[in-house]
PDB file of C-alpha atoms and ligand atoms in Angstrom:
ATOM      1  CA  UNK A   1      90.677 111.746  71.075  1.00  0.00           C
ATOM      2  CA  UNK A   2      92.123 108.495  72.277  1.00  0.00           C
ATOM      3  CA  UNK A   3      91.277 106.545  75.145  1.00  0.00           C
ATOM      4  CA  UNK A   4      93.376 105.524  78.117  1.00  0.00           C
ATOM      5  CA  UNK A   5      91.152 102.869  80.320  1.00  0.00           C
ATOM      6  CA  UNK A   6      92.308 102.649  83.924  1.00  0.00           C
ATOM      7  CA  UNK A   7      90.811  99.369  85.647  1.00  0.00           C
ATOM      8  CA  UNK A   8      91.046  99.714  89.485  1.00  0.00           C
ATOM      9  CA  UNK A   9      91.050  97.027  91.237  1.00  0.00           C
ATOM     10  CA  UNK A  10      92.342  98.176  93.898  1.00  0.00           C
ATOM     11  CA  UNK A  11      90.391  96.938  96.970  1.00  0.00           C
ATOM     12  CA  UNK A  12      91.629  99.319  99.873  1.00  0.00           C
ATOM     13  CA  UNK A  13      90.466 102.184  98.329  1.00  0.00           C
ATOM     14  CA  UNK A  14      92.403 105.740  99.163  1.00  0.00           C
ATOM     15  CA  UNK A  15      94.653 103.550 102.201  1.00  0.00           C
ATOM     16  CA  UNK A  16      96.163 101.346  98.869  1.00  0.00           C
ATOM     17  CA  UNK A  17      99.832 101.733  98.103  1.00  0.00           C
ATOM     18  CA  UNK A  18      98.878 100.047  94.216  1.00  0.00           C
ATOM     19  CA  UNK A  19      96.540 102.888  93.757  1.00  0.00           C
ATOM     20  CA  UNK A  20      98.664 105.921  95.434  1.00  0.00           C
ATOM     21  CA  UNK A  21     101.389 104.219  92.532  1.00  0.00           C
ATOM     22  CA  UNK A  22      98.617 104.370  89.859  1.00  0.00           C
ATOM     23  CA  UNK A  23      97.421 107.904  90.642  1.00  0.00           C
ATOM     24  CA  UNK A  24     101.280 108.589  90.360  1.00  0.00           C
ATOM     25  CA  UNK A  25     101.253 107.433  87.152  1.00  0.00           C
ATOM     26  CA  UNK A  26      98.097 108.754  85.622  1.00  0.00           C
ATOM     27  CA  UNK A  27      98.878 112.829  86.659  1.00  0.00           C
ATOM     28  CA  UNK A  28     102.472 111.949  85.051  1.00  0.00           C
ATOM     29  CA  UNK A  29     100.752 110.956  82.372  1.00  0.00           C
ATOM     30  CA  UNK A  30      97.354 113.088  81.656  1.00  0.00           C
ATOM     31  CA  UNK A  31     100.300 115.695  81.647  1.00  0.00           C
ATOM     32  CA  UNK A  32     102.304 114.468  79.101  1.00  0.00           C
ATOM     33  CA  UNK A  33      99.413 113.283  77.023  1.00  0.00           C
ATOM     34  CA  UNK A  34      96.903 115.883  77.427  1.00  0.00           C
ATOM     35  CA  UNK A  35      95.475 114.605  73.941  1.00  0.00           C
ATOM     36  CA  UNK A  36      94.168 111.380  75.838  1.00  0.00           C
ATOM     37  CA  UNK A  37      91.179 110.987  77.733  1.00  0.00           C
ATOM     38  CA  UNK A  38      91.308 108.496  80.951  1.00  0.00           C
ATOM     39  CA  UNK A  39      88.614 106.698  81.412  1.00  0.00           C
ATOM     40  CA  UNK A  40      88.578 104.957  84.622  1.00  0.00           C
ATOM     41  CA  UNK A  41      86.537 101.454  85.482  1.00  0.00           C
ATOM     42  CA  UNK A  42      86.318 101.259  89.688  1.00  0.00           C
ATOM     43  CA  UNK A  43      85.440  97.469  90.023  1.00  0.00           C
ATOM     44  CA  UNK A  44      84.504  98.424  94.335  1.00  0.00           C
ATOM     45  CA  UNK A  45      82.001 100.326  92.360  1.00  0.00           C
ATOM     46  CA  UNK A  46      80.931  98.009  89.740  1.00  0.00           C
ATOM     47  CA  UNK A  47      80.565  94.702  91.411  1.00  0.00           C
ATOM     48  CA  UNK A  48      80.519  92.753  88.619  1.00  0.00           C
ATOM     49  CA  UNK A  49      78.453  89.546  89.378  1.00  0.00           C
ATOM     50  CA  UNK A  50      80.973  86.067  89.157  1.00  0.00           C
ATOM     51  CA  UNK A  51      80.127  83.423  86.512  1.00  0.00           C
ATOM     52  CA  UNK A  52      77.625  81.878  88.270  1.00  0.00           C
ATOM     53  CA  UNK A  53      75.740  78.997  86.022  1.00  0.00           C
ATOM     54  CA  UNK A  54      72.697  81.575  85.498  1.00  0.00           C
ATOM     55  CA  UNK A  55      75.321  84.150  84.764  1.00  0.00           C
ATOM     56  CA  UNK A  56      77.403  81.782  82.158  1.00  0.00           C
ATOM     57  CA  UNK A  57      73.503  80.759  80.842  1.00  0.00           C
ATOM     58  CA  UNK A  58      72.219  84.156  80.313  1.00  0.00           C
ATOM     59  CA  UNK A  59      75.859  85.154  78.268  1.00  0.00           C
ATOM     60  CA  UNK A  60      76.221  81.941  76.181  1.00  0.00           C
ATOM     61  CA  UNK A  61      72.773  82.674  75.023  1.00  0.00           C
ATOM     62  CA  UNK A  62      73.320  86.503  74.060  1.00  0.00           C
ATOM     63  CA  UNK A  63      76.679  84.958  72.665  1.00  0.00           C
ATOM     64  CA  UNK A  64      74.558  82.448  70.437  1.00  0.00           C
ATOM     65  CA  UNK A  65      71.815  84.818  69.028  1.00  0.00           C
ATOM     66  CA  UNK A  66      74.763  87.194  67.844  1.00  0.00           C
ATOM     67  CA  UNK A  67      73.788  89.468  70.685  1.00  0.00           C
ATOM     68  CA  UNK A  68      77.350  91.274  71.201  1.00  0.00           C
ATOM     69  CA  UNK A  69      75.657  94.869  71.576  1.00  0.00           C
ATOM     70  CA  UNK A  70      74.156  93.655  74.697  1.00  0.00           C
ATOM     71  CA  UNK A  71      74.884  95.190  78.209  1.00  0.00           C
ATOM     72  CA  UNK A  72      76.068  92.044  79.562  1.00  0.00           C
ATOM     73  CA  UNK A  73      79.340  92.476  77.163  1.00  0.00           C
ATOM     74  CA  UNK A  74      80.003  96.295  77.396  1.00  0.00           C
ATOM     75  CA  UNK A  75      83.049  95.666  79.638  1.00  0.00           C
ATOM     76  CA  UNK A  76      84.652  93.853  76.958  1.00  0.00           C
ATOM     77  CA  UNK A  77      83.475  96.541  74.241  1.00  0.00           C
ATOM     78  CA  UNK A  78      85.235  99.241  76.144  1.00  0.00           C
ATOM     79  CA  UNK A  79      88.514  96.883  76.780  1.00  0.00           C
ATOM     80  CA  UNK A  80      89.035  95.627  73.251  1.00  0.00           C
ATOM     81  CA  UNK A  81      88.123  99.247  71.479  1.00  0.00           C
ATOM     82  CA  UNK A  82      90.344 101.227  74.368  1.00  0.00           C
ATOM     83  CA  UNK A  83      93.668 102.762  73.062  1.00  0.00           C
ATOM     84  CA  UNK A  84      95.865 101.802  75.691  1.00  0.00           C
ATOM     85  CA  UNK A  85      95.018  99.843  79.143  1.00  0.00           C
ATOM     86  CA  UNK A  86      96.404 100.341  82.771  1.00  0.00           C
ATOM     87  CA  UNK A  87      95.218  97.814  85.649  1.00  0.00           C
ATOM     88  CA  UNK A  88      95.836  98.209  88.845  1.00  0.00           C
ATOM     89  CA  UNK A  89      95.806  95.423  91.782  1.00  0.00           C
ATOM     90  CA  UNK A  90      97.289  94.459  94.662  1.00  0.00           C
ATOM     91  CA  UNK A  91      99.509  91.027  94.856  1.00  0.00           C
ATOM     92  CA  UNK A  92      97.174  88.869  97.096  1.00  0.00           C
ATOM     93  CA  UNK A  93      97.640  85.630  97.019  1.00  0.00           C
ATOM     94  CA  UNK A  94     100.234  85.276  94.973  1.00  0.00           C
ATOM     95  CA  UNK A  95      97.929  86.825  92.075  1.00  0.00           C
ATOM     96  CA  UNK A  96      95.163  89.557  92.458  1.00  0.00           C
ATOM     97  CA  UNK A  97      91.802  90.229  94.201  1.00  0.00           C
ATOM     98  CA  UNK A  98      89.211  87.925  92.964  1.00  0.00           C
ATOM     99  CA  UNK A  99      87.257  90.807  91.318  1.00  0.00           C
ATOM    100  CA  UNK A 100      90.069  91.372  88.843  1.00  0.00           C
ATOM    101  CA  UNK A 101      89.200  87.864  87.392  1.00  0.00           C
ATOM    102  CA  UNK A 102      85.611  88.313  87.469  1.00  0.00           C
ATOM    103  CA  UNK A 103      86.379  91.076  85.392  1.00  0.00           C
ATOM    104  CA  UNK A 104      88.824  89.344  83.089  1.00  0.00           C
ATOM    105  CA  UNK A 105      86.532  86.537  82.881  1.00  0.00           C
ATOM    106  CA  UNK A 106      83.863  89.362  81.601  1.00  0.00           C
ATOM    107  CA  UNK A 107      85.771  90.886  79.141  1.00  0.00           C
ATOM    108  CA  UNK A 108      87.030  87.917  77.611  1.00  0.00           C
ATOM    109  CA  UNK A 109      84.743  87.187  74.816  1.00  0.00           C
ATOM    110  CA  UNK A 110      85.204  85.327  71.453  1.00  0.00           C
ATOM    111  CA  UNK A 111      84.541  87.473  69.050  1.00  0.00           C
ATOM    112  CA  UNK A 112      85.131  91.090  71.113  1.00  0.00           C
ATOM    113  CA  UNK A 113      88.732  90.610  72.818  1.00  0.00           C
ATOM    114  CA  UNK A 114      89.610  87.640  70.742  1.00  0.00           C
ATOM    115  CA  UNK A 115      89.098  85.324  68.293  1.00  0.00           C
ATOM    116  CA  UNK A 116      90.186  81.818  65.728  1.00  0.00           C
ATOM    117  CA  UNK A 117      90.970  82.069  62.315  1.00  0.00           C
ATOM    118  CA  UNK A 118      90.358  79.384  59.499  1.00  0.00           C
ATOM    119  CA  UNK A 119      92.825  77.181  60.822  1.00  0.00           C
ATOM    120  CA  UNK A 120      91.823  77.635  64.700  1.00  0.00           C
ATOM    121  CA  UNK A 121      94.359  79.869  65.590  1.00  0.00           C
ATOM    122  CA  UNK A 122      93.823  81.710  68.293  1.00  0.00           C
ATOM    123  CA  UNK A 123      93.873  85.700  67.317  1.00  0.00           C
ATOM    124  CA  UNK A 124      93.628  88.668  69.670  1.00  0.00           C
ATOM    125  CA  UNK A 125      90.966  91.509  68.576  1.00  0.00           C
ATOM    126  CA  UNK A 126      91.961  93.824  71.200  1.00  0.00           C
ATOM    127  CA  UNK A 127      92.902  97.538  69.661  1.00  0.00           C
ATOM    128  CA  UNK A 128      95.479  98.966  72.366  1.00  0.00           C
ATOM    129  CA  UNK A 129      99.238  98.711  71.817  1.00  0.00           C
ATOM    130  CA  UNK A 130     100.233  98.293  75.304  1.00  0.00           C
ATOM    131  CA  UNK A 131      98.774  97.196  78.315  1.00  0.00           C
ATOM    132  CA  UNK A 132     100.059  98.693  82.270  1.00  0.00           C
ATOM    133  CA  UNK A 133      99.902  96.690  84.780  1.00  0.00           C
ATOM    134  CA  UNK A 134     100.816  98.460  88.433  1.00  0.00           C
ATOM    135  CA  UNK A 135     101.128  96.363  91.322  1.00  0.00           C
ATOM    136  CA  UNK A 136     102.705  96.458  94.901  1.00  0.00           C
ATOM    137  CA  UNK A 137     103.586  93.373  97.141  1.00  0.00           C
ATOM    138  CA  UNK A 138     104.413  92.532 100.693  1.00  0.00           C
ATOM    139  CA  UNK A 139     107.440  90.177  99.574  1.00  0.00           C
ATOM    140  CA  UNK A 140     109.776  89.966  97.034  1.00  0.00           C
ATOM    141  CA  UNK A 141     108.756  87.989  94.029  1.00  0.00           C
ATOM    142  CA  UNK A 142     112.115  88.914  91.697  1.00  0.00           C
ATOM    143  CA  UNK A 143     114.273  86.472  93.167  1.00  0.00           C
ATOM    144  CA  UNK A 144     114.813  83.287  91.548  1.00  0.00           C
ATOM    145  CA  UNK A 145     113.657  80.872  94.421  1.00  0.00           C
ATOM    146  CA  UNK A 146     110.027  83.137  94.720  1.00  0.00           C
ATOM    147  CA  UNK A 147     109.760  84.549  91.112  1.00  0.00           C
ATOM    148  CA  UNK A 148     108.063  80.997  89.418  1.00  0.00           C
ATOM    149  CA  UNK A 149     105.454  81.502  92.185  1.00  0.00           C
ATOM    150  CA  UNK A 150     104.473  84.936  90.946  1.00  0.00           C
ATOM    151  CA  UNK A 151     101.111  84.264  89.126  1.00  0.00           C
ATOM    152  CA  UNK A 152      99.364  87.338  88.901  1.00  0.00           C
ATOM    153  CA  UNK A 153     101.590  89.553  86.020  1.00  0.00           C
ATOM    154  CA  UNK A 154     102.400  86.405  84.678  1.00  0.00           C
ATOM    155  CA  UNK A 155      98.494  85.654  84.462  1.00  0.00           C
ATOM    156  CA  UNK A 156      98.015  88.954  82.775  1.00  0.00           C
ATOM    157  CA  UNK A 157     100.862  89.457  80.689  1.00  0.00           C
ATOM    158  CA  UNK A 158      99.533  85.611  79.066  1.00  0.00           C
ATOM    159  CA  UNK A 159      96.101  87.100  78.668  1.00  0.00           C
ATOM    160  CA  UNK A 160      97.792  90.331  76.287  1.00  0.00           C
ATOM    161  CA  UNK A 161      98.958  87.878  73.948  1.00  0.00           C
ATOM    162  CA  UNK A 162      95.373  86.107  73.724  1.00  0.00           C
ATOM    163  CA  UNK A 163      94.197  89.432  73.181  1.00  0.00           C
ATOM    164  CA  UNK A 164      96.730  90.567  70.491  1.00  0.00           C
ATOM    165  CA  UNK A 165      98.004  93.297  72.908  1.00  0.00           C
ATOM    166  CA  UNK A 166     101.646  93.536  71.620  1.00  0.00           C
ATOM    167  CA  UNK A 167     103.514  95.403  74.821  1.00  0.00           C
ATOM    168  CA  UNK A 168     102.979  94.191  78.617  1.00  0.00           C
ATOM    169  CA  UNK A 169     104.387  96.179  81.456  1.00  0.00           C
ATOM    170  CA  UNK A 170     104.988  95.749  85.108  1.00  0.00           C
ATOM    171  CA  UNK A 171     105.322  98.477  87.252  1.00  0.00           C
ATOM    172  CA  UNK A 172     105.586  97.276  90.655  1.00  0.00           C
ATOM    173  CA  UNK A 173     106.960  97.880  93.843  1.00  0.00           C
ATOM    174  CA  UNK A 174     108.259  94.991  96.402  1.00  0.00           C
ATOM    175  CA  UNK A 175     109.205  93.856  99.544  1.00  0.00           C
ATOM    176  CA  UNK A 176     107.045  96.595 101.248  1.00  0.00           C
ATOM    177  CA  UNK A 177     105.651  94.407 104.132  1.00  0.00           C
ATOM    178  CA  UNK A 178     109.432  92.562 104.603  1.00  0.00           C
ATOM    179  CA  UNK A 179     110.721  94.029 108.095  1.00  0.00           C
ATOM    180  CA  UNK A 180     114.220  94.458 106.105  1.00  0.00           C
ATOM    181  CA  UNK A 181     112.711  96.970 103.950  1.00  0.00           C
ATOM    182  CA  UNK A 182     111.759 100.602 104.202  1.00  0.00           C
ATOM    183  CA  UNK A 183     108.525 100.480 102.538  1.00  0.00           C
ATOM    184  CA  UNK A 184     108.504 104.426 102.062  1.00  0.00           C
ATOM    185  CA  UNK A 185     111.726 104.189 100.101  1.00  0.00           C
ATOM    186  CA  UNK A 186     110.450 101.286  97.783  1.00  0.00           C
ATOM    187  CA  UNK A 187     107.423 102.977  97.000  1.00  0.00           C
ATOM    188  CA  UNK A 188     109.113 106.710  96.544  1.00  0.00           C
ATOM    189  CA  UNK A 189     111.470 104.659  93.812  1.00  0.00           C
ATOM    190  CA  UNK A 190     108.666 103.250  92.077  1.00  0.00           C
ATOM    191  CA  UNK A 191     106.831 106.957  92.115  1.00  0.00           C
ATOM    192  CA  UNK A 192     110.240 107.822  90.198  1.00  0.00           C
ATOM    193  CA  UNK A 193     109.528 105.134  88.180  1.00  0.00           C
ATOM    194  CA  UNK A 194     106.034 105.736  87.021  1.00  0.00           C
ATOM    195  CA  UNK A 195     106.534 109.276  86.440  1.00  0.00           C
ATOM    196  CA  UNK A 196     109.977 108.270  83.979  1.00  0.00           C
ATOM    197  CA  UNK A 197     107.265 105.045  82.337  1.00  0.00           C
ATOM    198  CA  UNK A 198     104.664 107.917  82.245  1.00  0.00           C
ATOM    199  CA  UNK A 199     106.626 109.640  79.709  1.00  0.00           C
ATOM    200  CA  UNK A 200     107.184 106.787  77.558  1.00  0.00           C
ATOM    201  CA  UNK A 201     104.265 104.571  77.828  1.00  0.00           C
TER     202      UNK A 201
HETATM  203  C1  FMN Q 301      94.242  89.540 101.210  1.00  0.00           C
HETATM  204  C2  FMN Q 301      95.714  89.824 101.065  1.00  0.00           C
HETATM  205  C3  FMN Q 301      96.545  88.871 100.500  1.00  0.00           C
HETATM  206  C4  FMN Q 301      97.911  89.117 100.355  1.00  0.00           C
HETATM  207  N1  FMN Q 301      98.704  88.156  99.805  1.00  0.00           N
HETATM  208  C5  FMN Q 301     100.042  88.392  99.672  1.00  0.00           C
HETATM  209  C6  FMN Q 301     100.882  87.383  99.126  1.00  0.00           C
HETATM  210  O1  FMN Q 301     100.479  86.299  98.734  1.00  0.00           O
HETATM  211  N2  FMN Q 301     102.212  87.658  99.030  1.00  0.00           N
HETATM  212  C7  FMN Q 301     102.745  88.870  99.421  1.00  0.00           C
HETATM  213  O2  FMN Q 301     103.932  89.079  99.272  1.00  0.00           O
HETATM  214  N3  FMN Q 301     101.937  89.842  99.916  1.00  0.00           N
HETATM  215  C8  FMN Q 301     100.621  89.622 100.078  1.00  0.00           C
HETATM  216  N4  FMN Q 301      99.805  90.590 100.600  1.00  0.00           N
HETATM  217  C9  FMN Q 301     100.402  91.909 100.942  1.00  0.00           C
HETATM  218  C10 FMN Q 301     100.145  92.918  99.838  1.00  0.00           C
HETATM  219  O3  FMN Q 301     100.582  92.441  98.575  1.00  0.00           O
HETATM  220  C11 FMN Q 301     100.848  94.247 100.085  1.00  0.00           C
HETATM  221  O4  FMN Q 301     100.624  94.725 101.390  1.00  0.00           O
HETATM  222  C12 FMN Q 301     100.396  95.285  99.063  1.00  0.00           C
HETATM  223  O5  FMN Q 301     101.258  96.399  99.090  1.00  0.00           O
HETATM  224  C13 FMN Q 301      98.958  95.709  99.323  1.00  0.00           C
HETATM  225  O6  FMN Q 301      98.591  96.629  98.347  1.00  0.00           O
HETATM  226  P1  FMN Q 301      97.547  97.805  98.622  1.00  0.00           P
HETATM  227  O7  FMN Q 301      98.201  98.767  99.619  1.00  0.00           O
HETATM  228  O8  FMN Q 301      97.383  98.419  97.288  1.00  0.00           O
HETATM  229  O9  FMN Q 301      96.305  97.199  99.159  1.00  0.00           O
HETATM  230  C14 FMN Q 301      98.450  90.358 100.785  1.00  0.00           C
HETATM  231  C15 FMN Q 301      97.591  91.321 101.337  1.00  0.00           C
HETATM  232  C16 FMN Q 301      96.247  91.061 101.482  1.00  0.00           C
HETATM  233  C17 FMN Q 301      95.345  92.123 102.106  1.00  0.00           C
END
């Protein structure tokens, strides 16, 4: 059976828009691929600990003695051996919550999610084909005088080519905290959306 791994990071729990999107998008898909198994990573839940200088210490060491079976890296065993990867976060701060990149920061190890050749190329290890990413945001970050400032699918879309992830997607809904907008609208399109991607993807 193959593995879907859903990271949520999203931080408002059930009252989250992101995560209402990426429920959405999981039933559309569980139905459509009943062969794969979701497998879901709640970072509220985890807590991951930041890279704190005892926490870089205690990795670079299990890094050194060859230690790659340890606990410490079993976030980045499950992302690099997962068949296909959904994250879900909210746009805050022009990027994501902060525990997104403590997790990033966690799973990206040399030798698990990527790697260097001979020459000191850089090579993703990861296994999945395609890599999700659902957001929602208060503005509008398409336009062309606010879309350079949009660093948080552009942040993860870079990291799928470091590790050797071929496809990144965006599914995201925008605008919903403009007063122009009707934030119910926005967010039933994107539900259209994710169940048309969930077919697909
Ligand atoms: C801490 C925080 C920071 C935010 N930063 C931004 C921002 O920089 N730009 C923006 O357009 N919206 C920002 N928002 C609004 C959210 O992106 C928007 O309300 C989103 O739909 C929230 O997703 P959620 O319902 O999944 O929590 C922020 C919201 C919060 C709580």
């Amino acid at each position: 059976m193959s593995e879907l791994l859903f990271v949520n990071a999203c931080v408002r729990g059930e009252r989250s828009r992101t995560l209402a999107l990426a429920r959405h998008f999981l039933a559309a898909y569980e139905k459509s691929h009943p062969e794969v198994r979701v497998t879901e990573r709640n970072l509220m839940e985890e807590r991951l600990e930041p890279q704190y200088p005892e926490v870089l210490k205690e990795r670079d060491a299990l890094w050194a003695a060859g230690r790659l079976d340890a606990p410490m890296f079993a976030p980045a065993r499950q992302f690099a051996g997962a068949g296909c990867i959904v994250v879900a976060a909210p746009f805050w701060d022009l990027s994501y919550p902060a525990i997104l990149k403590i997790y990033l920061e966690r799973i990206s190890v040399t030798n698990l999610t990527f790697g260097y050749d001979a020459e000191g190329r850089m090579v993703g290890l990861c296994r999945a084909e395609k890599l999700l990413f659902i957001t929602t945001r208060g503005g509008d970050f398409s336009l062309p005088e606010t879309a350079w400032m949009e660093s948080g699918a552009r942040h993860l879309q870079a990291l799928c080519a470091m590790y050797g992830i071929p496809a990144f997607r965006l599914l995201c809904a925008q605008g919903l905290d403009d007063v122009r907008n009707d934030p119910e609208a926005l967010l039933a399109r994107a539900m259209e959306e994710a169940e048309a991607l969930a077919q697909t993807f």
